[in-house]
Amino acid sequence: MADDVEMVDGNTVLSEALKAQGIKYVFGIVGYPVAELGTVMQATGIKYFGMRNEQAACYAASVIGYLTGRPAVCLVVSGPGMLHTIGGLANATLNCWPVIVIGGASDADKDGLGSFQEWPQVESARLYTKYTARPSSIGQIPAFVERAVRMSISGRPGASYIDLPGDMLIGSAKLSSVRNIGRCPDPDPIYAHLPKVREVIDLLTSAKRPLVIVGKGAAYANASDEVCKFIDKYALPFLPSPMGKGVVPDDHKLCVSAARSKALLNADLIVLLGARLNWIMHFGQPPRFNTSAKFIQIDICPEELYNSVGSDRILGVQGHLKVVMEQIESQMLTMHRSWRYPSNTEWWMMLSEKVESNKALNLKLAKDQSVPMNYYTVLHRIQSALPKDAIIVSEGSNTMDIGRTVLENYLPKHRLDAGTFGTMGVGLGFAIAAAVLARDLWPEKRVVCIEGDSAFGFSGMELETVCRYHLPIVFIVVNNNGITMGVNDDLYQTIPVEERPTKLLPFVLTPNARYDQMMEAFGGKGFFVRTPAALEDVLARCFHGDMKNEPVLINAMIDPFADKKPQDFQWLDRSKL
């Protein structure tokens, strides 16, 4: 009888429903109409992290989903607040990361009357998500939360959006009317069709120049052990996608990342393990790939198979990578028990020679002691100082691209960057989420965020968030005074202020900007470095000395005209702008 008269408000129903689904973290910005909701969430035991921008909050929440396999929540206000999450929603869905955005909305009984921040939020979110809905009543909120979680983690993961009017959040309903729903289970693994698995083995064992590409889907599937065993047992050359780094350690003797262009162009069989033939892999097309090359693609999503290359050249296998690798191993024992790719082939000789020559060129650039520094000088010193289990966040044109070749990962899910959507501005949100998770699960693990100065500018105010929660992230801003390239201070000062809109090139930023002083302003430690020796000293203090547990920003000045070493192919196979 008590349940028939006991009342409960929408904020409480929502918070308890999130807790029941295993939600542990919320990132957001509160205000009307979700001002009370953040506090109620905290009362249920959910950890709330207040951010400075809704987009960064959504980026942070999505990283929790990638690293754990269960979504976190991004909580935002109505209208503009919700719309600011669109970039994060799209980034999560394109990257296949689970996340839930909860947006407050104007009161339902005032729809269409021009309420404060009224906007068609459900319709706005639909294009960027897997699931978008507004609960029909307070009692139905738990069912909508369960469905949002289930949709975000099932099949190809992605984003969900729940729209909640203010009058529903503060309104009350009978406790007996609340439809309580149990925790949504993790998805069951999908096994591949066995005849397809046997076809995989036939293609692999007959290939003359095989190449394995390991994608971030392999990391998300927690298939590192199975992929490592596959690479080792069959002695196959491999290279990782940018966020596939660490599924197999980058220092593995069979890794041919340093010969990436030659490997892609000359392989006759490419095995895609959780990787897509999108722009990152040049669509599997010339001039980056051989026109006669065949592909094996293993993916959880059947719609992704045959997406860029026709069925005459690709064998698509739907399944959860972890169990499909086990199926391949089992069938290989039956069909080709002793097969192993030979180590004395012309293919291996070609790849090995290219790996050694590229490594030698990188090392020559890294040893350059001139001032201002170049990218390789900075990144090699970071690499030398990094703990092997560091989570590396990286973004920003050349900083990220060169960093992918220099900065090594040895564990899966330890590289976070611009990803499939090529999104700039993700770095600080990603780093915050990784540091929050590390504090709870891996207290000794360091998070290192390496940013170009342009990329840093998108979310630089999140340094205040970092300092408020005292997250011991090491930020390194590789500062070239611009977007891709900058200008030196002497030339900059010759252009009168009033003439800068017409004479200052569009990619130029303020020379020698003191991002380190921003960190100091919020209570962290900031350093402005110009020389390799100064950089080495500060890095040593960050990882082994007196700043091991402090938020730090190192502002590392490099030559404004520094560039990559000569490339066989330009970005997106286009000539450089």
XYZ file of C-alpha atoms in Angstrom:
577
model
C 0.000 0.000 0.000
C 2.893 2.355 0.725
C 3.995 2.262 -2.914
C 0.536 3.390 -3.983
C 0.936 6.698 -2.164
C 4.718 7.219 -2.095
C 5.844 9.756 -4.661
C 9.174 10.091 -6.456
C 10.517 12.877 -8.692
C 11.945 12.535 -12.182
C 15.492 13.496 -11.186
C 15.604 10.632 -8.698
C 14.061 8.120 -11.094
C 16.606 9.040 -13.786
C 19.594 8.909 -11.411
C 18.585 5.531 -9.989
C 17.987 4.181 -13.497
C 21.490 5.259 -14.586
C 22.999 3.635 -11.500
C 21.045 0.424 -12.189
C 22.609 0.312 -15.673
C 26.125 0.581 -14.262
C 26.744 4.239 -15.138
C 29.638 5.431 -12.972
C 30.734 8.708 -14.566
C 28.977 11.860 -15.728
C 30.690 14.783 -17.456
C 28.758 17.931 -18.114
C 27.664 21.470 -17.445
C 24.592 22.042 -15.293
C 22.042 24.846 -15.388
C 18.371 25.175 -16.264
C 16.651 22.677 -16.351
C 19.189 20.140 -15.019
C 20.623 22.183 -12.136
C 19.353 19.768 -9.468
C 19.964 16.624 -11.521
C 23.752 16.685 -11.158
C 23.439 16.827 -7.364
C 20.890 14.004 -7.297
C 23.217 11.880 -9.448
C 26.023 12.457 -6.956
C 23.716 11.396 -4.111
C 23.240 8.014 -5.817
C 27.025 7.487 -5.955
C 27.638 8.510 -9.574
C 30.764 10.633 -10.022
C 30.066 14.001 -11.637
C 32.811 16.021 -13.355
C 31.943 19.588 -14.254
C 33.498 20.681 -17.560
C 33.855 24.090 -19.230
C 32.398 23.197 -22.627
C 29.684 20.692 -23.572
C 31.619 19.429 -26.574
C 34.649 18.537 -24.440
C 32.314 16.898 -21.909
C 30.896 14.673 -24.648
C 34.388 13.764 -25.851
C 35.308 12.807 -22.282
C 32.233 10.642 -21.765
C 32.817 8.808 -25.049
C 36.354 7.818 -24.038
C 35.006 6.093 -20.927
C 32.811 4.057 -23.266
C 35.764 3.084 -25.454
C 38.049 2.167 -22.574
C 35.483 0.206 -20.531
C 32.875 -1.022 -23.040
C 30.070 0.596 -21.006
C 28.908 4.164 -21.624
C 29.352 7.223 -19.475
C 26.925 10.139 -19.554
C 27.284 13.674 -20.830
C 24.760 15.906 -19.044
C 23.860 19.254 -20.618
C 21.279 21.979 -20.537
C 18.633 22.706 -23.154
C 18.966 24.393 -26.535
C 22.522 25.621 -27.156
C 23.920 23.309 -24.466
C 22.518 20.242 -26.179
C 23.545 21.493 -29.628
C 27.135 21.925 -28.449
C 27.320 18.136 -27.980
C 26.658 17.394 -31.663
C 30.372 17.208 -32.497
C 30.891 14.742 -29.645
C 27.881 12.638 -30.629
C 29.071 12.406 -34.226
C 32.626 11.639 -33.146
C 31.451 8.794 -30.903
C 29.170 7.292 -33.524
C 31.810 7.484 -36.285
C 34.447 6.016 -33.931
C 31.987 3.322 -32.739
C 32.220 4.305 -29.067
C 29.266 4.026 -26.661
C 28.117 7.230 -24.961
C 24.842 8.666 -23.685
C 23.982 12.341 -23.827
C 21.182 13.505 -21.549
C 19.815 16.874 -22.538
C 17.469 18.946 -20.462
C 14.658 20.441 -22.517
C 12.079 23.175 -22.117
C 8.869 22.159 -20.361
C 6.703 19.865 -22.476
C 3.503 21.740 -21.725
C 5.037 24.863 -23.295
C 6.184 23.200 -26.544
C 5.737 25.496 -29.519
C 5.217 28.634 -27.458
C 8.775 29.945 -27.629
C 10.013 28.665 -24.274
C 13.446 29.546 -22.957
C 16.020 27.693 -25.118
C 13.274 25.731 -26.861
C 14.632 23.677 -29.742
C 13.692 20.403 -31.538
C 16.457 18.510 -29.753
C 15.274 14.967 -30.481
C 15.204 15.701 -34.196
C 18.573 17.475 -34.017
C 20.277 14.508 -32.340
C 18.821 11.791 -34.545
C 21.323 12.156 -37.406
C 24.302 11.711 -35.062
C 23.163 8.812 -32.904
C 22.064 5.196 -32.941
C 19.140 5.900 -30.617
C 17.287 9.109 -29.773
C 14.134 9.435 -27.675
C 12.115 11.404 -25.133
C 10.468 9.331 -22.366
C 6.686 9.452 -22.363
C 6.374 9.704 -18.579
C 8.411 9.630 -15.366
C 7.525 5.990 -14.859
C 8.971 5.043 -18.269
C 12.367 6.730 -17.734
C 14.165 3.510 -16.604
C 13.044 1.677 -19.749
C 14.370 4.463 -21.965
C 17.690 4.522 -20.078
C 18.098 0.746 -20.445
C 17.335 0.958 -24.156
C 19.814 3.817 -24.621
C 22.568 1.786 -22.944
C 21.686 -1.380 -24.857
C 21.663 0.411 -28.206
C 24.975 2.149 -27.467
C 26.876 -1.096 -26.775
C 25.173 -3.564 -29.149
C 26.380 -4.398 -32.650
C 28.478 -1.482 -33.822
C 28.673 0.752 -30.711
C 27.710 4.404 -30.861
C 25.889 7.294 -29.239
C 22.438 7.516 -27.649
C 20.508 10.664 -26.757
C 17.742 11.032 -24.132
C 15.700 14.231 -24.077
C 14.136 15.214 -20.737
C 11.792 18.183 -20.330
C 12.248 20.252 -17.200
C 8.715 19.613 -15.951
C 9.346 15.856 -16.145
C 12.580 16.120 -14.147
C 11.069 18.099 -11.284
C 7.634 16.488 -11.555
C 6.485 13.602 -9.376
C 4.857 10.241 -9.971
C 3.710 7.338 -7.838
C 6.587 5.035 -7.020
C 4.366 2.128 -8.071
C 4.210 3.562 -11.606
C 7.980 3.435 -12.122
C 8.985 0.617 -14.437
C 12.237 -0.671 -12.944
C 14.491 -2.438 -15.450
C 17.451 -4.705 -14.707
C 20.965 -3.988 -15.902
C 21.420 -4.458 -19.625
C 23.898 -7.355 -20.155
C 27.005 -7.053 -22.279
C 26.410 -8.204 -25.871
C 26.942 -11.877 -26.633
C 29.811 -12.576 -29.059
C 28.890 -13.221 -32.682
C 30.623 -16.235 -34.217
C 31.606 -16.276 -37.886
C 30.122 -18.671 -40.420
C 32.585 -21.585 -40.466
C 32.835 -21.898 -44.282
C 33.972 -18.240 -44.301
C 36.620 -19.047 -41.704
C 37.944 -21.853 -43.921
C 38.058 -19.438 -46.863
C 40.130 -17.082 -44.717
C 42.645 -19.841 -44.096
C 42.823 -20.793 -47.782
C 43.533 -17.202 -48.800
C 46.062 -16.631 -46.033
C 48.108 -19.768 -46.628
C 48.316 -19.126 -50.376
C 49.376 -15.469 -50.135
C 52.864 -14.490 -51.318
C 52.954 -11.038 -49.688
C 50.512 -10.988 -46.756
C 49.982 -8.017 -44.485
C 47.860 -7.758 -41.338
C 46.324 -4.408 -40.361
C 45.215 -4.147 -36.732
C 42.473 -1.591 -36.081
C 41.024 -0.024 -32.959
C 38.126 -2.463 -33.297
C 40.570 -5.133 -32.137
C 41.294 -3.042 -29.042
C 37.615 -2.443 -28.327
C 36.921 -6.184 -28.713
C 39.607 -6.927 -26.089
C 41.182 -9.266 -28.637
C 44.816 -8.351 -27.968
C 45.828 -11.830 -26.768
C 44.225 -13.545 -29.743
C 45.664 -11.093 -32.280
C 49.156 -11.336 -30.764
C 48.996 -15.129 -30.912
C 47.861 -14.981 -34.548
C 50.723 -12.648 -35.525
C 53.351 -14.613 -33.600
C 52.300 -18.126 -34.519
C 52.060 -17.469 -38.244
C 54.942 -14.945 -38.419
C 52.917 -12.333 -40.299
C 54.040 -8.757 -40.969
C 51.597 -6.280 -39.482
C 50.978 -2.619 -38.992
C 48.418 -0.951 -36.727
C 45.891 1.733 -37.495
C 46.475 4.909 -35.458
C 44.381 3.732 -32.510
C 45.128 0.070 -33.141
C 48.602 0.783 -31.806
C 49.421 -1.350 -28.771
C 47.073 -4.248 -29.539
C 50.343 -5.840 -30.596
C 53.274 -3.912 -29.060
C 54.802 -1.368 -31.434
C 58.283 -2.713 -30.745
C 57.314 -6.207 -31.919
C 59.829 -7.626 -34.394
C 57.070 -8.251 -36.977
C 55.785 -4.668 -36.937
C 56.376 -2.885 -40.250
C 54.840 0.507 -39.426
C 58.054 2.217 -40.491
C 57.500 0.785 -43.987
C 53.771 1.546 -44.104
C 53.532 2.942 -47.640
C 55.629 0.177 -49.188
C 53.718 -2.498 -47.275
C 50.306 -1.217 -48.358
C 51.331 -0.763 -51.981
C 52.945 -4.165 -52.477
C 50.893 -6.594 -50.351
C 48.864 -9.141 -52.296
C 46.636 -10.003 -49.327
C 45.591 -7.580 -46.575
C 43.932 -8.996 -43.459
C 41.861 -6.334 -41.687
C 41.356 -7.083 -38.001
C 38.871 -4.551 -36.654
C 39.925 -1.948 -39.234
C 37.823 -0.266 -41.909
C 38.676 0.590 -45.491
C 37.881 4.257 -44.964
C 40.038 7.337 -45.581
C 42.588 6.232 -42.965
C 43.221 3.112 -45.052
C 42.855 5.014 -48.335
C 39.690 3.043 -49.162
C 41.804 0.057 -50.235
C 42.297 1.794 -53.580
C 45.223 2.888 -55.781
C 47.598 4.636 -55.587
C 48.129 3.389 -52.017
C 47.153 -0.248 -52.720
C 47.906 -2.689 -55.488
C 44.981 -3.002 -57.894
C 45.168 -6.811 -57.705
C 45.424 -7.027 -53.907
C 42.817 -9.090 -52.105
C 41.378 -8.375 -48.670
C 40.046 -10.312 -45.734
C 37.898 -8.111 -43.536
C 36.604 -9.217 -40.127
C 34.054 -6.804 -38.659
C 31.156 -6.867 -36.212
C 29.022 -4.838 -38.607
C 27.881 -6.593 -41.817
C 27.086 -3.244 -43.475
C 30.779 -2.362 -43.323
C 31.857 -5.397 -45.358
C 32.490 -4.789 -49.074
C 32.085 -1.061 -48.464
C 35.067 0.147 -50.509
C 36.255 -2.890 -52.437
C 33.990 -5.199 -54.431
C 33.233 -8.784 -53.463
C 35.551 -10.053 -56.212
C 38.522 -8.789 -54.181
C 37.365 -8.964 -50.590
C 36.230 -11.741 -48.293
C 33.974 -10.238 -45.652
C 33.552 -12.077 -42.370
C 30.994 -10.884 -39.848
C 31.759 -11.650 -36.233
C 33.195 -10.531 -32.935
C 36.937 -10.410 -33.528
C 37.941 -12.145 -30.316
C 35.941 -15.299 -31.067
C 36.629 -15.210 -34.812
C 40.371 -15.306 -34.089
C 39.749 -18.352 -31.905
C 37.777 -19.953 -34.759
C 40.650 -19.318 -37.179
C 43.107 -20.906 -34.765
C 40.879 -23.966 -34.333
C 40.353 -24.445 -38.066
C 44.019 -23.849 -38.837
C 44.927 -26.771 -36.574
C 42.701 -28.979 -38.705
C 43.574 -27.639 -42.160
C 47.237 -26.475 -41.968
C 48.594 -27.511 -38.602
C 52.228 -26.564 -39.267
C 51.770 -23.576 -41.585
C 53.881 -20.484 -40.911
C 54.786 -17.660 -43.265
C 58.482 -18.051 -44.228
C 60.946 -15.525 -42.877
C 63.324 -15.659 -45.871
C 61.022 -14.309 -48.594
C 61.677 -11.356 -50.889
C 58.645 -9.733 -49.258
C 60.270 -9.765 -45.833
C 63.545 -8.528 -47.293
C 61.800 -5.602 -49.011
C 59.929 -4.607 -45.851
C 62.943 -4.970 -43.571
C 65.118 -2.761 -45.744
C 62.485 -0.030 -45.814
C 61.912 -0.246 -42.058
C 65.622 0.216 -41.355
C 66.072 3.111 -43.787
C 63.054 5.013 -42.419
C 64.112 4.448 -38.830
C 67.579 5.769 -39.650
C 66.097 8.913 -41.221
C 63.840 9.491 -38.198
C 66.795 9.073 -35.857
C 68.870 11.567 -37.841
C 66.088 14.151 -37.523
C 65.684 13.360 -33.814
C 69.372 13.956 -33.109
C 69.219 17.466 -34.535
C 70.243 19.774 -31.664
C 69.480 23.020 -33.453
C 67.177 25.642 -31.959
C 64.324 26.103 -32.643
C 63.625 22.371 -32.431
C 61.846 20.222 -35.025
C 58.984 17.783 -34.458
C 61.232 14.724 -34.366
C 63.551 16.262 -31.779
C 60.616 16.901 -29.442
C 58.739 13.659 -30.030
C 61.778 11.396 -29.699
C 62.580 12.953 -26.332
C 59.027 12.405 -25.206
C 59.247 8.796 -26.364
C 62.478 8.275 -24.425
C 60.899 9.611 -21.231
C 57.476 7.937 -21.403
C 56.583 5.029 -19.109
C 55.742 1.979 -21.227
C 52.216 1.820 -19.822
C 51.386 5.500 -20.422
C 48.082 6.380 -22.058
C 49.004 8.672 -24.946
C 46.531 11.271 -26.190
C 47.627 13.085 -29.325
C 46.128 15.498 -31.823
C 47.074 18.290 -34.156
C 48.104 17.801 -37.786
C 51.867 17.170 -37.899
C 52.113 16.673 -34.133
C 49.701 13.748 -34.319
C 50.838 12.364 -37.675
C 54.533 12.305 -36.827
C 53.692 11.188 -33.291
C 52.064 8.074 -34.702
C 55.422 7.002 -36.140
C 57.593 8.062 -33.185
C 55.542 7.493 -30.020
C 55.169 3.800 -29.295
C 52.374 1.938 -27.526
C 52.766 -1.423 -25.881
C 49.256 -2.012 -24.537
C 45.805 -1.877 -26.197
C 43.511 1.139 -25.752
C 46.490 3.278 -24.762
C 46.408 5.583 -27.819
C 43.660 8.170 -28.244
C 43.663 10.641 -31.112
C 41.532 12.340 -33.764
C 40.236 8.961 -34.944
C 37.883 8.086 -37.762
C 36.171 11.476 -37.822
C 39.498 13.348 -37.857
C 38.217 15.573 -35.063
C 40.436 18.326 -33.692
C 39.814 19.578 -30.170
C 39.285 16.142 -28.623
C 42.558 15.999 -26.718
C 41.738 17.626 -23.397
C 38.385 15.867 -23.018
C 40.006 12.531 -23.868
C 42.857 13.122 -21.422
C 40.516 14.125 -18.595
C 38.422 10.975 -18.992
C 41.493 8.731 -19.229
C 42.950 10.318 -16.078
C 39.644 9.943 -14.205
C 39.534 6.248 -15.085
C 43.225 5.769 -14.325
C 42.780 7.304 -10.867
C 40.099 4.707 -10.064
C 41.546 1.634 -11.771
C 45.282 2.137 -12.436
C 46.628 4.708 -9.939
C 50.242 4.427 -11.145
C 49.417 4.875 -14.835
C 50.253 8.257 -16.409
C 48.202 10.095 -18.992
C 50.200 12.186 -21.459
C 48.463 14.589 -23.842
C 50.586 15.809 -26.759
C 48.933 18.670 -28.606
C 49.634 20.946 -31.488
C 49.096 24.553 -30.466
C 46.121 24.863 -32.810
C 44.424 21.720 -31.463
C 45.049 22.818 -27.886
C 43.148 26.036 -28.509
C 39.821 24.269 -29.094
C 39.424 23.246 -25.454
C 42.219 25.038 -23.605
C 39.912 26.200 -20.805
C 39.568 22.584 -19.705
C 42.924 23.099 -17.982
C 40.831 24.603 -15.188
C 38.875 21.326 -15.004
C 42.140 19.396 -14.819
C 43.402 21.524 -11.943
C 40.077 21.558 -10.084
C 40.101 17.763 -9.886
C 43.910 17.677 -9.602
C 44.351 15.192 -12.442
C 48.090 14.513 -12.911
C 48.079 14.812 -16.696
C 51.242 15.870 -18.519
C 50.343 18.179 -21.414
C 52.978 18.903 -24.040
C 52.023 21.634 -26.500
C 54.232 21.362 -29.579
C 54.084 25.032 -30.473
C 54.891 26.145 -34.022
C 52.896 29.394 -33.856
C 50.232 28.218 -36.261
C 47.975 25.685 -37.941
C 50.328 23.241 -39.712
C 52.901 26.034 -39.918
C 53.298 29.455 -38.316
C 55.531 32.462 -38.531
C 58.439 33.765 -36.472
C 57.906 36.681 -34.119
C 60.119 39.113 -36.074
C 57.999 38.812 -39.219
C 54.760 38.863 -37.209
C 55.689 42.174 -35.572
C 56.309 43.852 -38.944
C 52.610 43.561 -39.852
C 50.581 46.457 -38.364
C 47.609 45.340 -36.274
C 45.095 47.017 -38.571
C 46.556 45.187 -41.596
C 46.556 41.703 -40.067
C 43.092 40.715 -41.373
C 44.390 41.108 -44.938
C 48.124 40.409 -44.631
C 48.510 37.864 -41.803
C 48.214 34.435 -43.379
C 45.112 32.514 -42.194
C 47.091 29.695 -40.552
C 49.228 31.971 -38.331
C 48.662 32.122 -34.554
C 50.257 34.424 -31.984
C 53.991 33.632 -31.861
C 55.413 32.323 -28.569
C 51.951 32.143 -26.955
C 52.389 31.299 -23.275
C 50.089 28.319 -22.840
C 52.241 27.331 -19.872
C 51.048 30.448 -18.043
C 47.441 29.323 -18.531
C 48.252 26.183 -16.555
C 49.977 28.257 -13.876
C 46.922 30.526 -13.626
C 44.726 27.576 -12.642
C 47.165 26.143 -10.114
C 49.145 23.625 -12.163
C 52.786 23.685 -13.227
C 53.812 25.319 -16.493
C 57.109 25.296 -18.375
C 58.289 27.179 -21.455
C 61.090 25.266 -23.199
C 63.123 25.995 -26.305
C 66.001 23.493 -26.207
C 66.281 19.681 -26.204
C 68.147 19.764 -22.873
C 65.445 21.841 -21.178
C 62.752 19.511 -22.505
C 64.576 16.424 -21.251
C 64.947 17.961 -17.795
C 61.260 18.807 -17.409
C 60.123 15.415 -18.739
C 62.348 13.666 -16.199
C 60.753 15.680 -13.404
C 57.257 14.856 -14.663
C 57.711 11.102 -14.819
C 60.349 10.400 -12.197
C 60.760 13.476 -10.027
C 58.995 16.131 -7.994
C 56.068 16.649 -10.433
C 55.026 13.035 -10.804
C 51.608 13.700 -9.262
C 50.975 17.221 -10.579
C 49.054 18.641 -13.546
C 51.788 19.940 -15.864
C 51.886 21.770 -19.173
C 55.120 21.955 -21.170
C 55.046 24.592 -23.894
C 57.703 23.331 -26.323
C 58.654 25.855 -29.000
C 59.620 24.466 -32.388
C 60.561 25.955 -35.746
C 57.422 27.561 -37.260
C 58.360 25.993 -40.598
C 59.155 22.499 -39.276
C 57.589 19.723 -41.345
C 57.467 15.967 -41.796
C 60.217 14.117 -43.555
C 59.551 13.629 -47.297
C 56.467 11.463 -47.874
C 55.863 8.840 -50.547
C 52.232 9.981 -50.615
C 50.623 13.162 -49.325
C 47.712 13.307 -46.920
C 44.469 12.022 -48.479
C 46.560 11.271 -51.588
C 46.393 14.953 -52.532
C 49.205 17.395 -53.073
C 49.933 19.559 -50.062
C 48.103 22.869 -49.711
